[in-house]
CSV table of C-alpha atoms and ligand atoms in Angstrom, one decimal:
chain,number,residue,atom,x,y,z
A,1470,UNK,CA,7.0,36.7,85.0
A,1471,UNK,CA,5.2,33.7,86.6
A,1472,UNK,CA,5.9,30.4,84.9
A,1473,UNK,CA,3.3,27.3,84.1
A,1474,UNK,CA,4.1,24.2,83.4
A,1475,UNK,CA,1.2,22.4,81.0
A,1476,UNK,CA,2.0,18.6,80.5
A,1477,UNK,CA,0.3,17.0,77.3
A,1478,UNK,CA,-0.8,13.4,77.5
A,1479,UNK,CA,-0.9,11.1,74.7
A,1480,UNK,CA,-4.4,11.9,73.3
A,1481,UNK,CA,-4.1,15.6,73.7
A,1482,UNK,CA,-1.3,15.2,70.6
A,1483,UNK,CA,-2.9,12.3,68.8
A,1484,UNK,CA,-3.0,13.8,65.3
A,1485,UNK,CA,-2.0,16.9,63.5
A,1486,UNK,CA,-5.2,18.8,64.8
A,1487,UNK,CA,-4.5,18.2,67.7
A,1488,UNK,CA,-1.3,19.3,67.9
A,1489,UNK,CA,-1.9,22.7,66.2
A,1490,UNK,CA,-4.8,23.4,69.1
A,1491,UNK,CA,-1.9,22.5,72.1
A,1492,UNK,CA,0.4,24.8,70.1
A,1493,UNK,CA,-2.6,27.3,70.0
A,1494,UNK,CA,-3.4,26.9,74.2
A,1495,UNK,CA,0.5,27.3,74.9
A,1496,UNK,CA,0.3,30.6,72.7
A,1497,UNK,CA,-3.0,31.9,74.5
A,1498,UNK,CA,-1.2,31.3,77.7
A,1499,UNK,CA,2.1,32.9,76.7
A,1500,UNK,CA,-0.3,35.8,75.4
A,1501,UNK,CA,-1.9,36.3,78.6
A,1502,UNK,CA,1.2,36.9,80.4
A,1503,UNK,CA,2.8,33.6,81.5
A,1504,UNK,CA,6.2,31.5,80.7
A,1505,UNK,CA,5.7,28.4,79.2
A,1506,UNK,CA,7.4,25.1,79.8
A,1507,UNK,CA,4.9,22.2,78.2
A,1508,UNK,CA,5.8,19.1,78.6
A,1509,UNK,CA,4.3,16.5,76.0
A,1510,UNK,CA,3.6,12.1,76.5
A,1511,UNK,CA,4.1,10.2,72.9
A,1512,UNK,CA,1.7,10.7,70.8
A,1513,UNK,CA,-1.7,8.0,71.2
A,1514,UNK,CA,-0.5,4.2,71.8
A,1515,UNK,CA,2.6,5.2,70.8
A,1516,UNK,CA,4.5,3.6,73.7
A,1517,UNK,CA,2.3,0.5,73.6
A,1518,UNK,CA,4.0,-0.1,69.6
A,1519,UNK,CA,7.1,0.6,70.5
A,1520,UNK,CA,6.7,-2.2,73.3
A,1521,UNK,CA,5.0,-4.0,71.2
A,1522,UNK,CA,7.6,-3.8,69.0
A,1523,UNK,CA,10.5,-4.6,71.0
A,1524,UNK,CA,8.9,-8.0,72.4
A,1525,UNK,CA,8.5,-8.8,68.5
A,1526,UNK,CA,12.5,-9.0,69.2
A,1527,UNK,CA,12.7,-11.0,72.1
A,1528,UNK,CA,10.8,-11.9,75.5
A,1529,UNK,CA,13.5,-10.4,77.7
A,1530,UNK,CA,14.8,-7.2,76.1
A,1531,UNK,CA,17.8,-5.4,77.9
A,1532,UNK,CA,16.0,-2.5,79.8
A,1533,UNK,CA,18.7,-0.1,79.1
A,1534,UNK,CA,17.7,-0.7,75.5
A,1535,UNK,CA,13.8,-0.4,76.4
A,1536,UNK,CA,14.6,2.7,77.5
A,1537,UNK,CA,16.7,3.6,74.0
A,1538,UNK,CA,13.2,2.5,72.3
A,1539,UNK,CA,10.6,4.2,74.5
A,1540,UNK,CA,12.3,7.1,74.8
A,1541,UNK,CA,11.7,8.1,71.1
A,1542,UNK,CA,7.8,8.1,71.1
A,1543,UNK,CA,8.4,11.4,73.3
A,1544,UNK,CA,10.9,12.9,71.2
A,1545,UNK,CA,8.7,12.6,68.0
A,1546,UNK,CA,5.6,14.9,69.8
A,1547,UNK,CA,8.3,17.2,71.1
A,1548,UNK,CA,9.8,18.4,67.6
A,1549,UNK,CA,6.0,17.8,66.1
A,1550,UNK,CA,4.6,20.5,68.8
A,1551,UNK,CA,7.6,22.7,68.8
A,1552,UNK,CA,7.2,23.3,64.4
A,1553,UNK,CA,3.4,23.8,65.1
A,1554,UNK,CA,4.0,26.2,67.9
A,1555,UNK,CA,7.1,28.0,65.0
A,1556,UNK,CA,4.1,27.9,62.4
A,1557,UNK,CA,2.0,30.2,64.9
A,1558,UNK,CA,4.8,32.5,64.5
A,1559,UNK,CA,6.5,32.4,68.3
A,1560,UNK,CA,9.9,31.0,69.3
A,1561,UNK,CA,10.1,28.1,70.4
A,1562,UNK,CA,12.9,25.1,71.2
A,1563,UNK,CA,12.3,21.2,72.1
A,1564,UNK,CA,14.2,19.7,74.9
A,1565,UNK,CA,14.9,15.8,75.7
A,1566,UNK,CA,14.8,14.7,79.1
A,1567,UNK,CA,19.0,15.1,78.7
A,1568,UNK,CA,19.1,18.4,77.6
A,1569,UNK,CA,16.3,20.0,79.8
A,1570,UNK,CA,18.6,18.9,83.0
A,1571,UNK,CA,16.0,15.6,84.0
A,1572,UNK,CA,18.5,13.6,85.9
A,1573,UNK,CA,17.5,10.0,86.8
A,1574,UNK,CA,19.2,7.1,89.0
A,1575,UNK,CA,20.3,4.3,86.7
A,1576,UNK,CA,16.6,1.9,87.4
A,1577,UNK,CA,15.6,1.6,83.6
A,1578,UNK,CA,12.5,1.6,82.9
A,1579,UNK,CA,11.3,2.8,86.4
A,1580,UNK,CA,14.2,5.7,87.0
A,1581,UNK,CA,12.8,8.0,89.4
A,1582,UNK,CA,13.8,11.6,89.1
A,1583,UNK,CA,17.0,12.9,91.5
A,1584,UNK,CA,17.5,16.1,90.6
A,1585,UNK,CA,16.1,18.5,87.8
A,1586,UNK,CA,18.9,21.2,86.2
A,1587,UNK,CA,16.6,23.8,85.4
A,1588,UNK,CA,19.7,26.1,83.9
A,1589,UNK,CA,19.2,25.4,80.3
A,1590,UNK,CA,15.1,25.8,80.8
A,1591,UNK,CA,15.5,29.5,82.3
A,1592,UNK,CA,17.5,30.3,79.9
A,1593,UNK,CA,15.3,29.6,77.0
A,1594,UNK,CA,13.0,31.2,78.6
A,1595,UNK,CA,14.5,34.1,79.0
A,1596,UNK,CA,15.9,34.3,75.4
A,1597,UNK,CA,11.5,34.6,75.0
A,1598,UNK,CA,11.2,30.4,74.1
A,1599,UNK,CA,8.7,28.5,74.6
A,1600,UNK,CA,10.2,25.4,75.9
A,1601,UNK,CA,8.7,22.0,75.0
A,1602,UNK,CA,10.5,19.5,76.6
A,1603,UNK,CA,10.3,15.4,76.7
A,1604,UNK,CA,8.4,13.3,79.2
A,1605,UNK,CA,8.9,10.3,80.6
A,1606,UNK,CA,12.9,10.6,80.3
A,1607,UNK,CA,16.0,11.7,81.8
A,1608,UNK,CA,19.8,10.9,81.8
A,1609,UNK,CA,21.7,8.7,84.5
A,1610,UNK,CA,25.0,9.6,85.8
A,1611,UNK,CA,26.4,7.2,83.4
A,1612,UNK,CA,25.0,9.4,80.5
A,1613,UNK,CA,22.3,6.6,79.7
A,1614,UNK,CA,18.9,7.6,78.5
A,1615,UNK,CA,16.1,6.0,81.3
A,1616,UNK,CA,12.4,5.9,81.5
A,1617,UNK,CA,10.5,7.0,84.4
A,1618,UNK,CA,7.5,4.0,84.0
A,1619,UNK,CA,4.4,4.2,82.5
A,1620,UNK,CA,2.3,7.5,82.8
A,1621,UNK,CA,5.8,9.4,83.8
A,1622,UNK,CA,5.3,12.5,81.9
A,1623,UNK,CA,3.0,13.6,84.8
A,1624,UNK,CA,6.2,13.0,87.2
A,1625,UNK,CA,8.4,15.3,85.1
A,1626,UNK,CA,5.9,17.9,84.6
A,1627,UNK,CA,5.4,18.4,88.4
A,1628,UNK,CA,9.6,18.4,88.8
A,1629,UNK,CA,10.1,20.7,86.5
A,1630,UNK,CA,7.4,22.6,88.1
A,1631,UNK,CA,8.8,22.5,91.4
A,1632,UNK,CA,12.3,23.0,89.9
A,1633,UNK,CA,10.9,26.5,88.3
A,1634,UNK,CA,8.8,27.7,91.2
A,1635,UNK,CA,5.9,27.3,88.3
A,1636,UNK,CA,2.6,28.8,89.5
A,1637,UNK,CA,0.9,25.5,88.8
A,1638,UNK,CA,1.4,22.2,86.9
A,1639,UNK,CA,-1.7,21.9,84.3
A,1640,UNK,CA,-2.1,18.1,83.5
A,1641,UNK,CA,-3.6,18.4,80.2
A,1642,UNK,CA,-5.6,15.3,79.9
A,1643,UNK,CA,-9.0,13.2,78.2
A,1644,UNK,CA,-11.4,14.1,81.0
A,1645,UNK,CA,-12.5,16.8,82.8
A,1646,UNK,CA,-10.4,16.3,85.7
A,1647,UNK,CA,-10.0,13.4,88.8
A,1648,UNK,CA,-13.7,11.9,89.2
A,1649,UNK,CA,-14.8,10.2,92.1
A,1650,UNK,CA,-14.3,6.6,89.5
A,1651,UNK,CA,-12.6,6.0,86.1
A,1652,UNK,CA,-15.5,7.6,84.4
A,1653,UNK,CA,-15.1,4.9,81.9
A,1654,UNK,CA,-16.0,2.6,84.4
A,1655,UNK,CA,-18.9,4.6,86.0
A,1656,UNK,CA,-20.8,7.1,83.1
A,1657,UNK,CA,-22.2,8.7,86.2
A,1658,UNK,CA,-19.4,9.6,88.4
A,1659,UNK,CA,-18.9,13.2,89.9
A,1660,UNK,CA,-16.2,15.7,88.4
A,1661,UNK,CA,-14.2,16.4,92.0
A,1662,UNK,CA,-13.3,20.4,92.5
A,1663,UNK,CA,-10.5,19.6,95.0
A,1664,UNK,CA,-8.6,17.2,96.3
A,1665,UNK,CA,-5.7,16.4,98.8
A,1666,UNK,CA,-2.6,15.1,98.4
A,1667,UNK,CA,-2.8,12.1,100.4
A,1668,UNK,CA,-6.2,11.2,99.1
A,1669,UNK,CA,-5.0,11.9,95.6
A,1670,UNK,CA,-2.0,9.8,96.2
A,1671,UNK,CA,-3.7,6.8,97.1
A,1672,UNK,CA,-6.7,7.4,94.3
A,1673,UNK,CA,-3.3,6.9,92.0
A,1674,UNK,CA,-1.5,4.2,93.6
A,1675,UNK,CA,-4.5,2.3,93.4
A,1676,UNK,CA,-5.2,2.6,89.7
A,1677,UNK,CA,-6.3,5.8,89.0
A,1678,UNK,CA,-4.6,6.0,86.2
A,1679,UNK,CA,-5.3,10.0,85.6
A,1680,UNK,CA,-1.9,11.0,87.4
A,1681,UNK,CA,1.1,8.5,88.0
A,1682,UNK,CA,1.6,8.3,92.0
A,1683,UNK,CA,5.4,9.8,91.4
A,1684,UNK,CA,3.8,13.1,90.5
A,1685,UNK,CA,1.7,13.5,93.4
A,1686,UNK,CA,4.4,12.2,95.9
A,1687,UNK,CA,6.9,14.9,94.5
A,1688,UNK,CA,3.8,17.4,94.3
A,1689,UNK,CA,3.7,16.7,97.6
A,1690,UNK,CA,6.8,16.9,98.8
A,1691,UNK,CA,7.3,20.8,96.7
A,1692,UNK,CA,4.0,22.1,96.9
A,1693,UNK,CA,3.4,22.5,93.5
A,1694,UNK,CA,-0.7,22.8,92.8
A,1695,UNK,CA,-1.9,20.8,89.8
A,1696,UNK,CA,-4.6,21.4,87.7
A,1697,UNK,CA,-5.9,18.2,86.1
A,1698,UNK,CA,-8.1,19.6,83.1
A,1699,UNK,CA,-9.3,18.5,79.9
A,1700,UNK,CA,-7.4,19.3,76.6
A,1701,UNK,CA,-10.6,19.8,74.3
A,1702,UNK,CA,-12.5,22.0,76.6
A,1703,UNK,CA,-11.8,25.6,78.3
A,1704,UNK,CA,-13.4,24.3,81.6
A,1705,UNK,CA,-11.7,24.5,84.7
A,1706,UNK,CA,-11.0,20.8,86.1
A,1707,UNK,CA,-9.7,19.3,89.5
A,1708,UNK,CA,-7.1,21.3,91.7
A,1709,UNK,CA,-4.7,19.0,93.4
A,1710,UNK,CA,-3.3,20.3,96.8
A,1711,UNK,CA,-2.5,20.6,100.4
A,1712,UNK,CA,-6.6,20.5,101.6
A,1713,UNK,CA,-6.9,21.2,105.3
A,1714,UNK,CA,-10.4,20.7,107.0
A,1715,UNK,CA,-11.2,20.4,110.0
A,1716,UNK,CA,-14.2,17.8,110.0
A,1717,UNK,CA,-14.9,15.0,106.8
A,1718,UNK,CA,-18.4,14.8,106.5
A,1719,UNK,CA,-17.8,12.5,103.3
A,1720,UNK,CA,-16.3,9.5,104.6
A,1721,UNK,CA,-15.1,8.1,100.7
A,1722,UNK,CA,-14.3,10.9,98.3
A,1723,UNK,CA,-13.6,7.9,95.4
A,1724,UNK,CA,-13.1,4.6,94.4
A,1725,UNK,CA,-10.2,3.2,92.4
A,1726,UNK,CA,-9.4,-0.1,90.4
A,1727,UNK,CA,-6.6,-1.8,89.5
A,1728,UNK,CA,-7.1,-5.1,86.7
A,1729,UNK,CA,-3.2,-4.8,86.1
A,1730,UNK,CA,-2.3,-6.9,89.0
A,1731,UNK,CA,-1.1,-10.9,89.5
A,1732,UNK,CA,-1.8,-12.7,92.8
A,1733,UNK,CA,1.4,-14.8,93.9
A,1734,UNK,CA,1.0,-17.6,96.9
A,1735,UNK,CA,3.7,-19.3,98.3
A,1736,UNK,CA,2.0,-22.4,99.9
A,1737,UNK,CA,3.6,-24.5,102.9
A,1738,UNK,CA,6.6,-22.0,103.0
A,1739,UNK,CA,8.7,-22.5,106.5
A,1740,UNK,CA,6.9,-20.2,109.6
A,1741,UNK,CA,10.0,-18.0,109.8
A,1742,UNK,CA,11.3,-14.5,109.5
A,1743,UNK,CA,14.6,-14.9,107.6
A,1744,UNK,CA,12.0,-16.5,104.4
A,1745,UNK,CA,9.7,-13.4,105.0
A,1746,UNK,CA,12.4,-11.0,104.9
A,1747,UNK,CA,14.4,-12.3,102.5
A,1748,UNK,CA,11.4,-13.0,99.9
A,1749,UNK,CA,11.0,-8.8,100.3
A,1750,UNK,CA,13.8,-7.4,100.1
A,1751,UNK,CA,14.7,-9.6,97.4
A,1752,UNK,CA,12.0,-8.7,95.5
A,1753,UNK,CA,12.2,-5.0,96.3
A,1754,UNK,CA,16.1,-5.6,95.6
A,1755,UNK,CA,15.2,-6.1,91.5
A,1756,UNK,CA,12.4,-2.8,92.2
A,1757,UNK,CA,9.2,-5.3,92.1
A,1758,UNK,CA,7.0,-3.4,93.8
A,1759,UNK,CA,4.7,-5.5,96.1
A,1760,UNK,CA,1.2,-4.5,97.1
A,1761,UNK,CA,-1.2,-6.6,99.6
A,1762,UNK,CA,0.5,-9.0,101.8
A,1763,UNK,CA,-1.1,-12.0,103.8
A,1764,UNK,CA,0.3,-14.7,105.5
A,1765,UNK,CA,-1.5,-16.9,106.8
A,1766,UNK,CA,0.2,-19.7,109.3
A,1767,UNK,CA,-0.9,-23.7,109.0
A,1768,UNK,CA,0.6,-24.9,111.9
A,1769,UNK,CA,3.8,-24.2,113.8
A,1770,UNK,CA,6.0,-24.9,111.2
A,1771,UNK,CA,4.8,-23.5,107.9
A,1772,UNK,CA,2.6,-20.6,106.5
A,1773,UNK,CA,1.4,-19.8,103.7
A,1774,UNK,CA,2.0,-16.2,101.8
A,1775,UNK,CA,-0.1,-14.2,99.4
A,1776,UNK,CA,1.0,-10.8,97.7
A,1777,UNK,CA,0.0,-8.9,94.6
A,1778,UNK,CA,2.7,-7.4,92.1
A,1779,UNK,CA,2.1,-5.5,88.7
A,1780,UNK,CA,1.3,-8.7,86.5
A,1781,UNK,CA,4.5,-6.8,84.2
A,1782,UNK,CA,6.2,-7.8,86.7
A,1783,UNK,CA,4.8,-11.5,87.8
A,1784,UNK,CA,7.6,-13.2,85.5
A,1785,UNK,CA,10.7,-11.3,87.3
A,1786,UNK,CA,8.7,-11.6,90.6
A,1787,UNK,CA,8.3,-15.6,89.9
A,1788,UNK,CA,12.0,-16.1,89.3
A,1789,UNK,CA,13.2,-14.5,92.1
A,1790,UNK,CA,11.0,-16.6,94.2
A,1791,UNK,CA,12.5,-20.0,92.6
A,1792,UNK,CA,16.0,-18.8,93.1
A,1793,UNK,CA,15.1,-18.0,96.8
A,1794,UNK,CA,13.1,-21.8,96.7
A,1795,UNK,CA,16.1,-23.3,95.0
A,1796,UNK,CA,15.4,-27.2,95.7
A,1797,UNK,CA,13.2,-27.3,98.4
A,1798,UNK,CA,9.7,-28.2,97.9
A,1799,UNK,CA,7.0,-25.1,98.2
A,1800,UNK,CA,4.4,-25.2,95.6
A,1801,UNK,CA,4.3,-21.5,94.0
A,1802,UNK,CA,1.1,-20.5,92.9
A,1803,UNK,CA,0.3,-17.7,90.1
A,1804,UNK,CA,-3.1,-15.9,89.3
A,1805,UNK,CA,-3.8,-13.3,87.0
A,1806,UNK,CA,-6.9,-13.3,87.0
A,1807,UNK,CA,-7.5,-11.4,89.7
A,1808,UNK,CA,-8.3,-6.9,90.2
A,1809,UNK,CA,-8.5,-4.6,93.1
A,1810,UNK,CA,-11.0,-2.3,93.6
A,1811,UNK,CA,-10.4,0.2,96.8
A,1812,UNK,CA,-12.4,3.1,98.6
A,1813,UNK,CA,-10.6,6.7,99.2
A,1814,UNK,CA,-11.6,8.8,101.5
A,1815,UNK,CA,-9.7,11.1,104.1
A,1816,UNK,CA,-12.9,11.3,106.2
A,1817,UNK,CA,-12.7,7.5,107.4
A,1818,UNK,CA,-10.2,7.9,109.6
A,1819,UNK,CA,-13.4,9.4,111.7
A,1820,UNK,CA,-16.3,7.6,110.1
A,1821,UNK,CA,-16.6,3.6,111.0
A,1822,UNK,CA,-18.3,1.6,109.2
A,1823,UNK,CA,-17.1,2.0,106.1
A,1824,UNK,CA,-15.2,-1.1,105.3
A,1825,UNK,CA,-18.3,-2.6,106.5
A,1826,UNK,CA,-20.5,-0.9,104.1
A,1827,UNK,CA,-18.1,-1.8,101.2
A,1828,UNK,CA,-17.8,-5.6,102.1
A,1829,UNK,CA,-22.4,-5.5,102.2
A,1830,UNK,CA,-22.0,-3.4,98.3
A,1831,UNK,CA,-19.8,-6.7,97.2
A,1832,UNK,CA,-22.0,-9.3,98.7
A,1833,UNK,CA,-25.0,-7.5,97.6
A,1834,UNK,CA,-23.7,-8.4,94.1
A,1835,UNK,CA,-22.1,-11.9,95.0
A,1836,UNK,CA,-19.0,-10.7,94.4
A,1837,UNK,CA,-16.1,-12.7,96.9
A,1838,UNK,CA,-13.6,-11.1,98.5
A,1839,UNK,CA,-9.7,-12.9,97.8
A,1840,UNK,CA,-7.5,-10.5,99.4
A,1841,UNK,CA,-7.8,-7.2,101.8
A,1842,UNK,CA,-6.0,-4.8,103.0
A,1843,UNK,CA,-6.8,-1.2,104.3
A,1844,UNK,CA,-4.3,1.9,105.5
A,1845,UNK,CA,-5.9,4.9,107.6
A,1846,UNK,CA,-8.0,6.5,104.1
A,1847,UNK,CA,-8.2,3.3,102.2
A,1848,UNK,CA,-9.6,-0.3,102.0
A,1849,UNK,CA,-8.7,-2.4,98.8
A,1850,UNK,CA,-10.3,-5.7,98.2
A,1851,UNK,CA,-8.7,-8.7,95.5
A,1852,UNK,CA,-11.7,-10.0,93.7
A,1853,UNK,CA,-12.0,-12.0,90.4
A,1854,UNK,CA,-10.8,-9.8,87.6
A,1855,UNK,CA,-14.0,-10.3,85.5
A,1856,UNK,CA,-16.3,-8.5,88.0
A,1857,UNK,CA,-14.2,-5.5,88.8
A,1858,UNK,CA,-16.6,-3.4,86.8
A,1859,UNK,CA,-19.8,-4.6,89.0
A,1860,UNK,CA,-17.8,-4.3,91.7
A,1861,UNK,CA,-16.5,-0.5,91.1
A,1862,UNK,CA,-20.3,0.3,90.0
A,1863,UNK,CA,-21.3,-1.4,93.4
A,1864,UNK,CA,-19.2,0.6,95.3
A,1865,UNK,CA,-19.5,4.0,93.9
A,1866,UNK,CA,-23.4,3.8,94.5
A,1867,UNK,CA,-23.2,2.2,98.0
A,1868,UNK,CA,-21.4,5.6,99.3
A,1869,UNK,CA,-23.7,8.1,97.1
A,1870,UNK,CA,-21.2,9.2,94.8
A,1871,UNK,CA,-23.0,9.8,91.8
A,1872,UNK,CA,-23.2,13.2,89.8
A,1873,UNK,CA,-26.4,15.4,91.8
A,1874,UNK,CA,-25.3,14.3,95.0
B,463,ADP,P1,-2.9,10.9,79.4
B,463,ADP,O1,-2.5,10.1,78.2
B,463,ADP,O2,-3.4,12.2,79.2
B,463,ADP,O3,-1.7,10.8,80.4
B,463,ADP,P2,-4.2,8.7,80.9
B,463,ADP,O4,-4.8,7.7,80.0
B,463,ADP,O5,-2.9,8.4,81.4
B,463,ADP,O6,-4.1,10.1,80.1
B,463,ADP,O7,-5.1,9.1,82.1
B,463,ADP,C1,-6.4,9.6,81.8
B,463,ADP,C2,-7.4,8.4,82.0
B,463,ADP,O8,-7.5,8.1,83.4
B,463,ADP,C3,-8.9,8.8,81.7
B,463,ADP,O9,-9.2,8.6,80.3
B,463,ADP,C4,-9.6,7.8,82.6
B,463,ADP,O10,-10.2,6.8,81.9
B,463,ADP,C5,-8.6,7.3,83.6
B,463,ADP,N1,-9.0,7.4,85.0
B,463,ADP,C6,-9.0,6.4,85.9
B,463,ADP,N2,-9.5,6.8,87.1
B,463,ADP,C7,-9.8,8.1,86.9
B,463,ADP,C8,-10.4,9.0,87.8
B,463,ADP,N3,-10.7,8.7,89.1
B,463,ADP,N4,-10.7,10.3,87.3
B,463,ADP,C9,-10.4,10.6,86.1
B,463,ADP,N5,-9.8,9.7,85.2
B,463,ADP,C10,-9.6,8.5,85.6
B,464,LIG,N1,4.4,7.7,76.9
B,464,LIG,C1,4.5,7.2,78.2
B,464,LIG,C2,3.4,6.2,78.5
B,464,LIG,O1,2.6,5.9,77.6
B,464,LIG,C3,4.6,8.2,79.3
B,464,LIG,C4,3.3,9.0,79.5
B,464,LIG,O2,2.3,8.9,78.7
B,464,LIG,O3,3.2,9.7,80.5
B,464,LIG,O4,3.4,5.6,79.6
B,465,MG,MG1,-1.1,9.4,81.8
């Protein structure tokens, strides 16, 4: 029997109601002839309390014990789901990221997924289960529960996809599907039917919050098809897959923004390669993740550098700069008030102009441009954080990307 494997984010559980109308889906599904493996998000802000809760504590809280915390929000949707799904009358078990075979590396709080031990799953299966198991968790090989950073129920939901051979991985989510911008940013953007890997990659690493990047990179990487659809509606929403086409006509298929991000310049730093390798792979060393890079040389002897980080990460990213400063005298400057807003589009590797066209939609609106960096299907641009809206709106009209076109 083919298997699917339907992930449930936050909202789609938010409530008693609905709960019982997931538990109700997973039945139809199982009903028409499928295997189900659902894998369920905490329920609403959940997560945001609980770390909310643990900074009510203290301002640096061991990760391993983040983890301990966060990992709870998941466990209380998976037992909620799996007595509505019993109260419909079919078996059913719940599954932690431990006991449905998740197995992470030991980076709390951003584990990323090594292996998944589907033995336990096929086997609940096969005794007729439904299985509902945990996202956003696993188990190290020191037996320590991890996290797999925010939005990482997507990521488990495509592993234990591939892990299964599922047909497809439905993302159950609060929209229709990917849209060609946050349609919370842009009322009028355009439902997408489907989209590439690559260009669905970059939508996500760029802020597109609708799947975390993991998923799409191991999506990738397996093959696994995702369906990103909408939990309160029957409509079909945006396939995720290996598109092949010959020739783009569409030069930008979205635009993507990003206000979580901190600005960090390190000004009248010495003009040599030991600083610049040894800021990085210090940094990358404690798993900052750093995204635009400049440097920009004064004279002979010094230069200055510009990067972005996640601003959660701006206080870790700031300390490892002054132990790599220790006494000497840089000034290290820190701006959080600062978002990126990029253009995605497979087709520009053959269209020029289009960096071009999105640097006119900024200055159209007097927007300035900080920061910019491109790759072969995406330019991103640092602006002020307060105009990120304009400047998505800008954008997404500059390269016709409203609905009816
Ligand atoms: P879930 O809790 O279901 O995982 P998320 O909040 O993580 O949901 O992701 C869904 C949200 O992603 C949407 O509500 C939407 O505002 C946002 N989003 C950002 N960019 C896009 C996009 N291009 N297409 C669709 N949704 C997007
Ligand atoms: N509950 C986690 C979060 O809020 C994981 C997820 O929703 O995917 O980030
Ligand atoms: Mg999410």
């Amino acid at each position: 029997m083919a298997i699917i494997v339907q992930k449930y984010g936050g909202s789609s559980v938010d409530g008693p109601e609905r709960i019982r109308a997931v538990a109700q889906r997973i039945v139809n599904t199982v009903k028409a002839g499928y295997e189900v493996v659902a894998v369920v998000s905490a329920q609403g802000k959940t997560t945001d309390s609980l770390i909310e809760m643990a900074k009510s504590i203290s301002k640096t809280p061991p990760k391993r014990e983040m983890d301990m915390l966060l990992s709870t929000g998941e466990q209380i949707s998976i037992s909620l789901l799996a007595m509505a799904i019993d109260a419909l009358g079919h078996p059913v078990v719940s599954l932690t990221g431990a006991q449905g075979g998740i197995m992470t590396d030991e980076h709390h709080t951003k584990a990323r997924i090594r292996k998944v031990d589907g033995a336990r799953i096929r086997a609940e299966l096969e005794r007729g289960c439904v299985v509902i198991v945990a996202g956003f968790q696993g188990v190290s090989a020191t037996n320590d529960i991890t996290t797999l950073g925010r939005g990482g129920s997507d990521t488990t939901a495509v592993a234990v996809a591939a892990a299964l051979d599922a047909e497809v991985c439905e993302i159950y989510t609060d929209v229709e599907g990917v849209f060609t911008a946050d349609p919370r940013l842009v009322p009028n953007a355009r439902k997408v039917t489907e989209v590439g890997y690559g260009e669905m990659l970059e939508m996500a690493s760029l802020g597109a919050m609708v799947l975390q990047p993991r998923a799409v990179e191991v999506a990738a990487i397996y093959g696994v098809p995702i369906h990103v659809r909408s939990s309160f509606s029957p409509h079909r929403g945006t396939i995720v897959k290996e598109v092949r086409e010959v020739e783009r006509v569409v030069s930008v298929t979205g635009v993507a923004s990003d206000d979580n991000c901190a600005k960090i310049t390190l000004v009248g730093i010495p003009n040599d390669m030991d600083i610049l390798c040894q800021v990085f792979s210090e940094l990358a060393a404690e798993s900052i993740n750093v995204d635009m890079i400049v440097q920009a040389s004064k004279d002979e002897s010094t230069t200055d550098l510009t990067f972005t980080v996640a601003r959660e990460d701006k206080v870790q990213a700031l300390a490892t700069i002054a132990r790599i400063q220790g006494n000497r005298s840089w000034t290290v400057l820190c701006d959080e008030n600062v978002a990126k807003v990029s253009i995605v589009g497979a087709g520009m590797m053959t269209n020029p102009g289009v960096a071009a066209a999105m640097f006119e939609a900024l200055k159209e609106k007097n927007i300035p441009v900080q920061v910019v960096s491109t790759s072969e299907i995406k330019v991103s641009c640092l602006i002020p954080r307060e105009l990120y809206k304009q400047a998505v709106q800008a954008c997404h009209h500059k390269f016709q990307l409203e609905n009816g076109n």
